[in-house]
PDB file of C-alpha atoms and ligand atoms in Angstrom:
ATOM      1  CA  UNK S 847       6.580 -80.307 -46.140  1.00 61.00           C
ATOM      2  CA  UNK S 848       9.690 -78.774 -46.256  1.00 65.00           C
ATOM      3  CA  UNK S 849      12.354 -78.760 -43.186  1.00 71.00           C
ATOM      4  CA  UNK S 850      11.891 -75.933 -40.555  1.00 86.00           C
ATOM      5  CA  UNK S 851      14.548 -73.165 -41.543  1.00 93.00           C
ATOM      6  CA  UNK S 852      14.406 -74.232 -45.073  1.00 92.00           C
ATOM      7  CA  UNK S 853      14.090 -70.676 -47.160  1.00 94.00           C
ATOM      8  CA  UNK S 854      14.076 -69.219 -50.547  1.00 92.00           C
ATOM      9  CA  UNK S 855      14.082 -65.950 -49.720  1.00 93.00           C
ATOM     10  CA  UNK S 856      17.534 -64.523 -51.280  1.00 92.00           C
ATOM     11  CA  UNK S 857      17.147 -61.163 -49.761  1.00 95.00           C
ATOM     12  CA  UNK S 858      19.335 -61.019 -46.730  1.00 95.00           C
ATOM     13  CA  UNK S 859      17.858 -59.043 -44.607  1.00 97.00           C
ATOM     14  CA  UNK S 860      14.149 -60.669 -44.994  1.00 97.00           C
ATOM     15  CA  UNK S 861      15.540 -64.126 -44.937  1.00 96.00           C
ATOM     16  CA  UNK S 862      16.570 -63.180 -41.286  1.00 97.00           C
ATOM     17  CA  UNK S 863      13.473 -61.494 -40.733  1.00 97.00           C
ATOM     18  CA  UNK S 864      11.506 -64.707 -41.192  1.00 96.00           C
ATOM     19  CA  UNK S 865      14.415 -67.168 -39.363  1.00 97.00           C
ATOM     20  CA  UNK S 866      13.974 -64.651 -36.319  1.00 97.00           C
ATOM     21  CA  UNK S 867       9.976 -64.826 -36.219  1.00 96.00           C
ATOM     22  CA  UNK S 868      10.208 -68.689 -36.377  1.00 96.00           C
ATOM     23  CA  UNK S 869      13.228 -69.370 -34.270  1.00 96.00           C
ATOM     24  CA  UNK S 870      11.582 -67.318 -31.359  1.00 96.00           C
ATOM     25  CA  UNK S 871       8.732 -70.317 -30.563  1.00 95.00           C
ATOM     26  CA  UNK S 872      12.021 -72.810 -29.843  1.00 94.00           C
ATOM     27  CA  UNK S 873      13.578 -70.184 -27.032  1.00 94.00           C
ATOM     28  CA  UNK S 874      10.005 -69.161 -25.766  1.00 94.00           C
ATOM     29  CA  UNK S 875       9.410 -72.214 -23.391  1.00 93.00           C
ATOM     30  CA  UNK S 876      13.281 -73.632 -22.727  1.00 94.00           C
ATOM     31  CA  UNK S 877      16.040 -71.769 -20.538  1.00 93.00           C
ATOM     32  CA  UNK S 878      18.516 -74.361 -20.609  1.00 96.00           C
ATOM     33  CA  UNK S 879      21.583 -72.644 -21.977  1.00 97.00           C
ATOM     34  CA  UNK S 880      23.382 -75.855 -23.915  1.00 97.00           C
ATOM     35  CA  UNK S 881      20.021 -76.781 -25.363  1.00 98.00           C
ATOM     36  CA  UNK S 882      18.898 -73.681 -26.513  1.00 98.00           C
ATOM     37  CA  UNK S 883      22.666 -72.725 -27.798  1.00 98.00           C
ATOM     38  CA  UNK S 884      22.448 -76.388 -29.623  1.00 98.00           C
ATOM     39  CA  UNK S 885      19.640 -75.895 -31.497  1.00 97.00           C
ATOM     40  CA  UNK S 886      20.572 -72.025 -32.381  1.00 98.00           C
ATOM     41  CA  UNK S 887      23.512 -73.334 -34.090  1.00 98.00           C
ATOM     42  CA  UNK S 888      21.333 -75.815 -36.135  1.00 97.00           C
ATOM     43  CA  UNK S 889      18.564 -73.593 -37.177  1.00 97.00           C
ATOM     44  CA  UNK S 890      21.020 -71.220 -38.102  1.00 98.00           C
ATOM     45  CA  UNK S 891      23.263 -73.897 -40.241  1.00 97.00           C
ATOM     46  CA  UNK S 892      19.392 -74.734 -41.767  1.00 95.00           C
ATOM     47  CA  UNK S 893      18.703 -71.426 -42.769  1.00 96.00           C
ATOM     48  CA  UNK S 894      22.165 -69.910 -44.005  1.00 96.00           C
ATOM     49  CA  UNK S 895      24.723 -72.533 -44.570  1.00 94.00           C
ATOM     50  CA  UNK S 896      27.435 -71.140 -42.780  1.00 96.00           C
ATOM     51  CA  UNK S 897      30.914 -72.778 -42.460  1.00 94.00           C
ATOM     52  CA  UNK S 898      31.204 -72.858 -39.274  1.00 97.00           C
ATOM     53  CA  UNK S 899      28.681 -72.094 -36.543  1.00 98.00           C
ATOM     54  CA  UNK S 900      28.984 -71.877 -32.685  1.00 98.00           C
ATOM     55  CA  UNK S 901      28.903 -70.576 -29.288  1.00 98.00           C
ATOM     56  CA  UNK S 902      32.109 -69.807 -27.222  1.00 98.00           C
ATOM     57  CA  UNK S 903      31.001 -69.385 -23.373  1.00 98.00           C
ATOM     58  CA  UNK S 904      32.588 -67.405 -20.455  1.00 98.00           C
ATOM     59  CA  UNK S 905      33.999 -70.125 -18.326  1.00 98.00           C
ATOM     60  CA  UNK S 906      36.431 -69.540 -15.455  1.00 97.00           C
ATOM     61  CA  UNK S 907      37.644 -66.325 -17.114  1.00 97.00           C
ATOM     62  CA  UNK S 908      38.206 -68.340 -20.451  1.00 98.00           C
ATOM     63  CA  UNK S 909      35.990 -68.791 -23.524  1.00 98.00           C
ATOM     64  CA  UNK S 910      35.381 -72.618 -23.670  1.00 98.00           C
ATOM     65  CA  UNK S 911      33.738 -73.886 -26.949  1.00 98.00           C
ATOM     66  CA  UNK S 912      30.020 -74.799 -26.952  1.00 98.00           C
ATOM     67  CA  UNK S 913      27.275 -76.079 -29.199  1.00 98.00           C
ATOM     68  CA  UNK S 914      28.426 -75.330 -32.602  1.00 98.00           C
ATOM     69  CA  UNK S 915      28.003 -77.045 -35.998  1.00 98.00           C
ATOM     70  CA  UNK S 916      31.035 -77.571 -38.198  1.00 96.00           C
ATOM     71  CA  UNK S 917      34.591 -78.782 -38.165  1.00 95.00           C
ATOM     72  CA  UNK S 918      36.132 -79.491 -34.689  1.00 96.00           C
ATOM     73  CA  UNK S 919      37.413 -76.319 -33.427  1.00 96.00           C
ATOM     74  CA  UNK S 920      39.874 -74.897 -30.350  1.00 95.00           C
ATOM     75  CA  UNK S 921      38.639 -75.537 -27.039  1.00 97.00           C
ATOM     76  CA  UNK S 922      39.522 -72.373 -25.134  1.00 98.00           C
ATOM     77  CA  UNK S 923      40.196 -68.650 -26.025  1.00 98.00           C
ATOM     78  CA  UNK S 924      41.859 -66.170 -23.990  1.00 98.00           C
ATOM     79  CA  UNK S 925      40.511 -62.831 -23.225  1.00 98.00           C
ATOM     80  CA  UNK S 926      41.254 -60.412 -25.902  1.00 98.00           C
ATOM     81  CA  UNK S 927      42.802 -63.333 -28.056  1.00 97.00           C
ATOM     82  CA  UNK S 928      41.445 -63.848 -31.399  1.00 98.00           C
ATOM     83  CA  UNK S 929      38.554 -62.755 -33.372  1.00 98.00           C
ATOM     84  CA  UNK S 930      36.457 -64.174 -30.436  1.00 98.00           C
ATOM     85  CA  UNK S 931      38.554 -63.078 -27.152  1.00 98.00           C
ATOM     86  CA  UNK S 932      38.457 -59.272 -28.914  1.00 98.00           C
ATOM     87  CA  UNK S 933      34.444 -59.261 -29.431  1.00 98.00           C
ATOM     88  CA  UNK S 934      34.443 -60.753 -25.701  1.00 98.00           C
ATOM     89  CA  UNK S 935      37.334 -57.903 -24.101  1.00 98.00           C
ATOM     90  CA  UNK S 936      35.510 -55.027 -26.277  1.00 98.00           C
ATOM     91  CA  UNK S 937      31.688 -56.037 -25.929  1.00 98.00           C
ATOM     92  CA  UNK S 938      30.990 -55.504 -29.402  1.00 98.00           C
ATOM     93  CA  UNK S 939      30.812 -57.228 -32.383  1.00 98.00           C
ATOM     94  CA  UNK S 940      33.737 -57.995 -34.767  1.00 98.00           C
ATOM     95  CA  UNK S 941      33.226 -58.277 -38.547  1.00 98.00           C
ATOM     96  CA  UNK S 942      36.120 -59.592 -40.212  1.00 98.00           C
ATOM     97  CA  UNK S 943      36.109 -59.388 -43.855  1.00 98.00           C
ATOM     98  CA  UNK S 944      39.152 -60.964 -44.405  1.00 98.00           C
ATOM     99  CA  UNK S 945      40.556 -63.043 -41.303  1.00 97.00           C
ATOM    100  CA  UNK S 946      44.138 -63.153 -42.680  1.00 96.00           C
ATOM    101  CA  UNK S 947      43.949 -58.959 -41.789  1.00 97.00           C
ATOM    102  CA  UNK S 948      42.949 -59.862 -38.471  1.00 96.00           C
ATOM    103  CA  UNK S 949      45.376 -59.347 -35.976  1.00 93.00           C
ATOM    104  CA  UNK S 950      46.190 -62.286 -33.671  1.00 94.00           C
ATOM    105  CA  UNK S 951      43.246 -64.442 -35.428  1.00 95.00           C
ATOM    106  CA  UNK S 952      42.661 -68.091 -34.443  1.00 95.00           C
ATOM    107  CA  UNK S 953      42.565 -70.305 -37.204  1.00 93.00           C
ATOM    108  CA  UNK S 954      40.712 -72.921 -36.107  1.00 88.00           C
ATOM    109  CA  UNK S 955      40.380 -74.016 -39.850  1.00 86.00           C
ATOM    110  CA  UNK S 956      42.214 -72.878 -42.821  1.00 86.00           C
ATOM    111  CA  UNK S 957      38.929 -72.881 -44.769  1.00 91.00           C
ATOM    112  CA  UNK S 958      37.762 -69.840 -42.964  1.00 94.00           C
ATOM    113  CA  UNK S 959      37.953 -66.756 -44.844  1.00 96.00           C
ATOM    114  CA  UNK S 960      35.590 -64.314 -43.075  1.00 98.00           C
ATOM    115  CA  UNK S 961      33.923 -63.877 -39.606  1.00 98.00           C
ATOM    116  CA  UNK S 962      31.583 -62.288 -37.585  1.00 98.00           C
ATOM    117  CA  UNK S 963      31.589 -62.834 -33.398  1.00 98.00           C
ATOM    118  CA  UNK S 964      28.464 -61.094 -31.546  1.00 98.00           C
ATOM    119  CA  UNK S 965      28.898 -60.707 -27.835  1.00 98.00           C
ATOM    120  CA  UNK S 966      25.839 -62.512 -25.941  1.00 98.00           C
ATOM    121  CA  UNK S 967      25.801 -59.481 -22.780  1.00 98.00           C
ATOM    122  CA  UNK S 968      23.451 -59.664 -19.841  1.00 97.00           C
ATOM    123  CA  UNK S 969      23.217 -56.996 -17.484  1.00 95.00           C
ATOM    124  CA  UNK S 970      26.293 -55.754 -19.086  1.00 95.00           C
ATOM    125  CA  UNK S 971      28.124 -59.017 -18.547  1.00 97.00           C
ATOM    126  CA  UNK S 972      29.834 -60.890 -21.518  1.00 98.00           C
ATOM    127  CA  UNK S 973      28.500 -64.170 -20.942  1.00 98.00           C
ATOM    128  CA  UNK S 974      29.677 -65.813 -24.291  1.00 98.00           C
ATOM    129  CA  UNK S 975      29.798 -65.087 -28.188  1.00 98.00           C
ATOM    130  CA  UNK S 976      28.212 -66.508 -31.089  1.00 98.00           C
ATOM    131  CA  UNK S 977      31.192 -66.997 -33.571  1.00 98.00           C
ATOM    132  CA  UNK S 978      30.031 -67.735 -37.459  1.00 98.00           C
ATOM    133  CA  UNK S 979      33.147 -68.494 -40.600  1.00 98.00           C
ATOM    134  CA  UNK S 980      32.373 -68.851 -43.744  1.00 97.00           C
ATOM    135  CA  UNK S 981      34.627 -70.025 -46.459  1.00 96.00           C
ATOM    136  CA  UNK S 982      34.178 -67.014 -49.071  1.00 97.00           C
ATOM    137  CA  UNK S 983      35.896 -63.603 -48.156  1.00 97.00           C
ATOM    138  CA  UNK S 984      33.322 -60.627 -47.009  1.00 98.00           C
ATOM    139  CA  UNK S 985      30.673 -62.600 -46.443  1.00 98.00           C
ATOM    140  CA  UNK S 986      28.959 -60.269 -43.484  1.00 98.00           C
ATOM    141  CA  UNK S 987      28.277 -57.125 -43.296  1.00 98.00           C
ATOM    142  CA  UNK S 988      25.873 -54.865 -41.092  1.00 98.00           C
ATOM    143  CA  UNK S 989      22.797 -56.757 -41.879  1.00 98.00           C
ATOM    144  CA  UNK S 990      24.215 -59.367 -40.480  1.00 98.00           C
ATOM    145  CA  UNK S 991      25.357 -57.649 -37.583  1.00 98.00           C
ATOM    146  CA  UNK S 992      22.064 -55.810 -36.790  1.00 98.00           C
ATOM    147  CA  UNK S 993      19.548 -59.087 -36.967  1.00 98.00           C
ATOM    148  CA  UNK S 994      22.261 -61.189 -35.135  1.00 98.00           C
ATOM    149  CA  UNK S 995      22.619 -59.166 -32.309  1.00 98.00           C
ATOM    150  CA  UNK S 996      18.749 -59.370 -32.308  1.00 98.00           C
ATOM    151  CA  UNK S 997      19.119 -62.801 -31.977  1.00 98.00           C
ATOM    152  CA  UNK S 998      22.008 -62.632 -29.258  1.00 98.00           C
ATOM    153  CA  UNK S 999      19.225 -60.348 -27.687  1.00 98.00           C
ATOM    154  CA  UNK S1000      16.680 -62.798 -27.625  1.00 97.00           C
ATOM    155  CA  UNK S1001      18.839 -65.352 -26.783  1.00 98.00           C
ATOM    156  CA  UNK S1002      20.192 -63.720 -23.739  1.00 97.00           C
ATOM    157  CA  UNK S1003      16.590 -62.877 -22.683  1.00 96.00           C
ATOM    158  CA  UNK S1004      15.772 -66.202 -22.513  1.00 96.00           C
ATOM    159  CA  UNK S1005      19.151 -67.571 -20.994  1.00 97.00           C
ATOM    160  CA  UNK S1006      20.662 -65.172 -18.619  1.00 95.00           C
ATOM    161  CA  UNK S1007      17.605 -62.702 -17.454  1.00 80.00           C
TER     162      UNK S1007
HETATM  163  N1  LIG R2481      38.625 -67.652 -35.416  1.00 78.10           N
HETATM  164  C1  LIG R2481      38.275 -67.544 -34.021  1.00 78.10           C
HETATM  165  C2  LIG R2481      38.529 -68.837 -33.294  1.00 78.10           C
HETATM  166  C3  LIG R2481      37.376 -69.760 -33.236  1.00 78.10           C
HETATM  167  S1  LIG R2481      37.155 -70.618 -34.681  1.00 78.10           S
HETATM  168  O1  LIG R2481      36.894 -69.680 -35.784  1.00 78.10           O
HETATM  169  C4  LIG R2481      35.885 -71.680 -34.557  1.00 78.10           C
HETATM  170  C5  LIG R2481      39.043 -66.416 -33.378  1.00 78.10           C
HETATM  171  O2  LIG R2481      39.939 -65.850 -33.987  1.00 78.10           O
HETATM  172  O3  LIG R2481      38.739 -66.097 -32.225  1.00 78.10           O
END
């Protein structure tokens, strides 16, 4: 048997389809938010590869890094600094393309090319973002954006409700 989040599916948009509808059994039952952000990071490394994959949460009016999966990264963002600080000052998600066009971008590594950060909001509060690099250019687009702010949805559901 293969590893859980193992696919072949190549199109985008069904490969998240099915990573959605088998992820949501590991959030049903646990509420504990470093746990549940932990493995989120690792089914999502399973299932798409990603550079660099983690959560950034609201702490003490900072963003302090959380569970993630990659190189070791900055420990604390500013609001409205970075890729990250922007998507967490604007409440919306940032798809960067190219992060050398970003204004004011982090580089936390200097193998990250592109970048999307999702907001994770509950009851209108910015509680945290989900930041994912990759090391090719234009790597996410509005597929991406649309099934992982499902995901943030979800996740938020089960964290924060
Ligand atoms: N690039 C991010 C910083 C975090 S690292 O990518 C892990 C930013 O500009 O906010």
């Amino acid at each position: 048997m293969e590893p859980a989040f193992t696919y072949h599916i190549t199109d985008k948009a069904a490969r998240y389809e099915q990573f959605i509808s088998d992820f949501l059994p590991y959030i049903a039952d646990e509420h504990e938010e470093v746990s549940v952000l932990a493995n989120t990071t690792a089914a999502l490394r399973q299932a798409f590869g990603w550079f660099w994959i983690g959560f950034y949460i609201v702490r003490d009016g900072l963003l302090l890094l959380g569970p993630f999966q990659g190189d070791v990264a900055c420990y604390r963002i500013r609001h409205g600094r970075g890729v990250c600080g922007t998507a967490w000052a604007e409440a919306t998600t940032q798809v960067v393309p190219d992060v050398e066009q970003f204004p004011g971008h982090i580089a936390c590594s200097g193998s990250s090319r592109s970048e999307i950060v999702v907001p994770l909001i509950a009851n209108g509060d910015v509680r945290g973002v989900l930041d994912i690099d990759s090391d090719q250019l234009a790597t996410f687009d509005e597929t991406d954006r649309h099934y992982l702010e499902i995901l943030c949805k979800h996740l938020c559901d089960a964290l924060y409700q």
